[in-house]
Tab-separated table of C-alpha atoms in Angstrom:
chain	number	residue	atom	x	y	z
A	1	ALA	CA	11.578	2.238	15.264
A	2	GLN	CA	8.679	3.539	13.277
A	3	THR	CA	5.175	2.115	13.490
A	4	VAL	CA	2.190	2.689	11.234
A	5	THR	CA	-1.358	1.997	12.397
A	6	GLN	CA	-4.460	1.600	10.264
A	7	SER	CA	-7.417	1.145	12.572
A	8	GLN	CA	-10.033	0.305	9.929
A	9	PRO	CA	-9.584	-3.279	8.691
A	10	GLU	CA	-12.518	-2.993	6.294
A	11	MET	CA	-14.684	-0.260	4.820
A	12	SER	CA	-17.364	-0.091	2.189
A	13	VAL	CA	-19.024	2.801	0.415
A	14	GLN	CA	-21.484	3.355	-2.380
A	15	GLU	CA	-20.137	4.245	-5.779
A	16	ALA	CA	-19.707	8.017	-6.304
A	17	GLU	CA	-19.533	8.698	-2.568
A	18	THR	CA	-16.548	9.993	-0.647
A	19	VAL	CA	-14.577	7.821	1.755
A	20	THR	CA	-11.743	8.572	4.168
A	21	LEU	CA	-9.185	6.012	5.274
A	22	SER	CA	-7.277	6.644	8.506
A	23	CYS	CA	-3.607	6.241	9.270
A	24	THR	CA	-1.507	7.211	12.247
A	25	TYR	CA	2.203	6.731	12.734
A	26	ASP	CA	4.799	7.019	15.408
A	27	THR	CA	8.316	8.295	14.816
A	28	SER	CA	10.996	10.444	16.370
A	29	GLU	CA	12.204	11.530	12.932
A	30	ASN	CA	11.605	15.069	11.710
A	31	ASN	CA	12.173	14.414	8.025
A	32	TYR	CA	10.213	11.643	6.380
A	33	TYR	CA	7.771	10.698	3.650
A	34	LEU	CA	4.334	9.167	3.838
A	35	PHE	CA	2.660	7.123	1.143
A	36	TRP	CA	-0.607	5.450	0.315
A	37	TYR	CA	-0.357	2.318	-1.797
A	38	LYS	CA	-3.236	0.473	-3.417
A	39	GLN	CA	-3.250	-3.299	-3.857
A	40	PRO	CA	-6.109	-4.546	-6.068
A	41	PRO	CA	-6.967	-8.247	-6.345
A	42	SER	CA	-4.193	-8.592	-8.915
A	43	ARG	CA	-1.895	-7.985	-5.866
A	44	GLN	CA	0.154	-5.390	-7.746
A	45	MET	CA	1.289	-2.592	-5.410
A	46	ILE	CA	0.435	0.783	-6.909
A	47	LEU	CA	1.449	4.157	-5.488
A	48	VAL	CA	-1.591	6.376	-4.987
A	49	ILE	CA	-0.153	9.473	-3.374
A	50	ARG	CA	2.868	10.686	-1.384
A	51	GLN	CA	3.503	13.471	1.125
A	52	GLU	CA	6.776	15.031	2.274
A	53	ALA	CA	6.750	15.841	5.974
A	54	TYR	CA	8.390	19.215	5.455
A	55	LYS	CA	5.561	20.362	3.204
A	56	GLN	CA	2.555	21.816	4.963
A	57	GLN	CA	0.347	21.663	1.895
A	58	ASN	CA	-1.663	18.484	1.597
A	59	ALA	CA	-0.924	16.398	-1.491
A	60	THR	CA	-3.630	15.785	-4.082
A	61	GLU	CA	-3.805	13.483	-7.103
A	62	ASN	CA	-7.041	13.827	-9.020
A	63	ARG	CA	-9.750	12.200	-6.866
A	64	PHE	CA	-7.268	11.342	-4.113
A	65	SER	CA	-6.162	13.754	-1.420
A	66	VAL	CA	-4.593	13.513	1.995
A	67	ASN	CA	-5.081	15.257	5.312
A	68	PHE	CA	-1.602	15.415	6.828
A	69	GLN	CA	-1.476	16.489	10.467
A	70	LYS	CA	2.202	16.369	11.457
A	71	ALA	CA	1.736	17.266	15.126
A	72	ALA	CA	-0.935	14.616	15.511
A	73	LYS	CA	1.059	12.149	13.371
A	74	SER	CA	-1.994	11.514	11.267
A	75	PHE	CA	-2.172	10.891	7.520
A	76	SER	CA	-5.643	10.114	6.168
A	77	LEU	CA	-6.595	9.422	2.550
A	78	LYS	CA	-9.767	10.820	1.031
A	79	ILE	CA	-11.184	9.303	-2.117
A	80	SER	CA	-13.797	11.461	-3.814
A	81	ASP	CA	-16.353	10.268	-6.335
A	82	SER	CA	-15.400	6.674	-5.614
A	83	GLN	CA	-15.360	4.239	-8.511
A	84	LEU	CA	-15.663	0.465	-8.731
A	85	GLY	CA	-11.997	0.306	-9.710
A	86	ASP	CA	-11.061	1.766	-6.335
A	87	THR	CA	-11.949	-1.547	-4.692
A	88	ALA	CA	-8.667	-2.757	-3.202
A	89	MET	CA	-6.502	-3.014	-0.108
A	90	TYR	CA	-4.988	0.328	0.824
A	91	PHE	CA	-1.721	0.515	2.733
A	92	CYS	CA	-0.299	3.520	4.506
A	93	ALA	CA	3.510	3.554	4.542
A	94	PHE	CA	6.319	5.534	6.161
A	95	MET	CA	9.823	6.216	4.875
A	96	LYS	CA	12.325	8.035	7.061
A	97	ASN	CA	15.007	10.528	6.184
A	98	PHE	CA	15.331	11.816	2.674
A	99	GLY	CA	14.244	8.753	0.799
A	100	ASN	CA	15.633	5.576	-0.631
A	101	GLU	CA	15.019	3.828	2.616
A	102	LYS	CA	12.739	0.954	3.479
A	103	LEU	CA	8.997	1.400	3.644
A	104	THR	CA	7.223	0.569	6.905
A	105	PHE	CA	3.652	-0.443	6.147
A	106	GLY	CA	0.430	-0.415	8.111
A	107	THR	CA	-1.789	-3.484	8.207
A	108	GLY	CA	-4.052	-2.206	5.476
A	109	THR	CA	-7.707	-1.301	4.956
A	110	ARG	CA	-9.847	-3.395	2.643
A	111	LEU	CA	-12.072	-0.971	0.721
A	112	THR	CA	-15.093	-2.168	-1.225
A	113	ILE	CA	-16.994	0.126	-3.561
A	114	ILE	CA	-20.613	-0.959	-3.853
A	115	PRO	CA	-22.343	-0.464	-7.219
B	1	ASP	CA	10.154	-0.012	-19.616
B	2	ALA	CA	8.652	-3.345	-18.621
B	3	GLY	CA	8.703	-2.506	-14.944
B	4	VAL	CA	10.137	-4.713	-12.218
B	5	ILE	CA	10.140	-8.318	-13.347
B	6	GLN	CA	9.864	-11.224	-10.929
B	7	SER	CA	9.980	-14.921	-11.566
B	8	PRO	CA	8.395	-17.273	-11.006
B	9	ARG	CA	4.935	-15.829	-10.376
B	10	HIS	CA	3.917	-18.901	-8.445
B	11	GLU	CA	6.030	-21.525	-6.740
B	12	VAL	CA	4.857	-24.626	-4.930
B	13	THR	CA	7.478	-26.724	-3.203
B	14	GLU	CA	7.841	-29.235	-0.440
B	15	MET	CA	9.321	-28.592	2.962
B	16	GLY	CA	13.075	-28.918	2.953
B	17	GLN	CA	13.541	-27.970	-0.674
B	18	GLU	CA	15.587	-25.003	-1.852
B	19	VAL	CA	13.657	-22.111	-3.362
B	20	THR	CA	15.110	-19.299	-5.473
B	21	LEU	CA	13.138	-16.195	-6.312
B	22	ARG	CA	14.404	-13.829	-9.000
B	23	CYS	CA	14.071	-10.128	-9.661
B	24	LYS	CA	15.071	-7.766	-12.440
B	25	PRO	CA	14.782	-4.111	-11.398
B	26	ILE	CA	13.905	-1.231	-13.672
B	27	SER	CA	16.910	-0.153	-15.740
B	28	GLY	CA	18.718	2.770	-14.139
B	29	HIS	CA	17.371	2.103	-10.659
B	30	ASP	CA	20.133	1.481	-8.153
B	31	TYR	CA	18.024	0.609	-5.099
B	32	LEU	CA	16.434	-2.815	-4.826
B	33	PHE	CA	14.145	-3.993	-2.049
B	34	TRP	CA	12.766	-7.416	-1.091
B	35	TYR	CA	9.486	-7.426	0.872
B	36	ARG	CA	7.380	-10.297	2.184
B	37	GLN	CA	3.593	-10.191	2.627
B	38	THR	CA	1.733	-12.562	4.943
B	39	MET	CA	-1.645	-12.435	6.616
B	40	MET	CA	-0.069	-12.538	10.052
B	41	ARG	CA	2.738	-10.009	9.630
B	42	GLY	CA	1.563	-7.878	6.716
B	43	LEU	CA	4.178	-6.315	4.448
B	44	GLU	CA	7.687	-6.276	5.835
B	45	LEU	CA	11.103	-5.505	4.432
B	46	LEU	CA	13.546	-8.374	4.260
B	47	ILE	CA	16.598	-6.677	2.760
B	48	TYR	CA	17.573	-3.866	0.458
B	49	PHE	CA	20.553	-3.090	-1.773
B	50	ASN	CA	22.135	0.066	-3.105
B	51	ASN	CA	24.499	-0.281	-6.056
B	52	ASN	CA	24.430	-4.046	-5.562
B	53	VAL	CA	25.594	-3.770	-1.935
B	54	PRO	CA	23.294	-4.920	0.906
B	55	ILE	CA	22.433	-1.929	3.091
B	56	ASP	CA	19.949	-3.311	5.579
B	57	ASP	CA	19.309	-7.023	6.065
B	58	SER	CA	17.799	-6.749	9.533
B	59	GLY	CA	14.504	-8.106	8.259
B	60	MET	CA	15.920	-11.384	7.007
B	61	PRO	CA	14.241	-13.921	9.287
B	62	GLU	CA	17.069	-16.385	9.774
B	63	ASP	CA	20.043	-18.026	8.201
B	64	ARG	CA	17.836	-20.033	5.905
B	65	PHE	CA	17.280	-16.847	3.920
B	66	SER	CA	19.938	-15.277	1.735
B	67	ALA	CA	19.870	-12.590	-0.944
B	68	LYS	CA	22.356	-11.596	-3.580
B	69	MET	CA	22.681	-8.935	-6.213
B	70	PRO	CA	25.525	-9.940	-8.530
B	71	ASN	CA	24.885	-7.052	-10.915
B	72	ALA	CA	22.659	-4.039	-11.392
B	73	SER	CA	20.020	-5.941	-13.318
B	74	PHE	CA	19.504	-9.072	-11.253
B	75	SER	CA	18.845	-10.160	-7.691
B	76	THR	CA	17.920	-13.450	-6.048
B	77	LEU	CA	16.294	-14.393	-2.773
B	78	LYS	CA	17.029	-17.944	-1.718
B	79	ILE	CA	15.423	-20.030	1.011
B	80	GLN	CA	17.230	-23.207	2.002
B	81	PRO	CA	15.706	-25.312	3.458
B	82	SER	CA	12.170	-24.035	2.998
B	83	GLU	CA	9.489	-24.446	5.681
B	84	PRO	CA	5.674	-24.127	5.546
B	85	ARG	CA	5.853	-20.850	7.517
B	86	ASP	CA	7.778	-19.330	4.611
B	87	SER	CA	4.601	-19.424	2.537
B	88	ALA	CA	3.912	-15.829	1.508
B	89	VAL	CA	3.972	-13.390	-1.377
B	90	TYR	CA	7.462	-12.030	-1.972
B	91	PHE	CA	7.754	-8.649	-3.638
B	92	CYS	CA	10.747	-7.031	-5.243
B	93	ALA	CA	10.803	-3.243	-5.681
B	94	SER	CA	13.286	-0.774	-7.140
B	95	SER	CA	13.804	2.982	-7.017
B	96	GLU	CA	15.920	5.653	-8.665
B	97	PRO	CA	19.230	6.945	-7.354
B	98	ARG	CA	18.954	9.566	-4.645
B	99	GLY	CA	18.906	13.043	-6.147
B	100	ALA	CA	17.910	11.793	-9.570
B	101	GLY	CA	14.849	13.964	-9.543
B	102	GLY	CA	12.484	11.139	-8.805
B	103	ASP	CA	9.977	11.134	-6.022
B	104	ASN	CA	11.393	8.271	-3.930
B	105	GLU	CA	8.727	6.036	-5.369
B	106	GLN	CA	9.401	2.359	-5.054
B	107	PHE	CA	8.129	0.469	-8.063
B	108	PHE	CA	6.928	-2.977	-7.153
B	109	GLY	CA	7.038	-6.155	-9.177
B	110	PRO	CA	3.986	-8.439	-9.446
B	111	GLY	CA	5.225	-10.639	-6.617
B	112	THR	CA	5.937	-14.349	-6.295
B	113	ARG	CA	3.394	-16.416	-4.406
B	114	LEU	CA	5.319	-19.138	-2.588
B	115	THR	CA	3.596	-22.148	-1.091
B	116	VAL	CA	5.637	-24.590	0.956
B	117	LEU	CA	3.836	-27.843	1.645
């Protein structure tokens, strides 16, 4: 079975600063996907960024980027130039095989952006 | 597209009552997932369907829970009888067929907040 660990229950950062959220996972699979989802107070789950395990290049989406270390089974999210709208719970998630499988979530990190 | 639609958004019921949660996936999506979110257990998969057929129901807690997908545009999650420990937010999500060119993204509905008194 796969497990996903987020060791930072809460974080806070000043607006416009950069913040990095940590995620580690454990799996025996070789092919898989990793995701970061954002859950604002509205509780809607929103995909932030995804990474295919077979790709060495780290994924980026505007101000969001990941540091994917396959050997270390680490998948951190960096948010640059943080904005007030980034305040939310952030969940790291794992999906095995080639997709269309269940997501296994971490416990989440509550991020607060301070004005 | 309106996205994944769930109803009701909020449900308050008394212990022992039957509860039915509903989900309409995005048109054209043939995978449908039911997740539950609680403070104690976080987000966990209950069951998922492909082409209306249940693929993995290992997360369904017990026989009190049942899920159906009678057609491609509708699914239900039923709890009978409900218990206070079933209080949670229940999410439905859908995704495109494998190989459709999508990015395996699961699109989530707004969730149903269930409170069992």
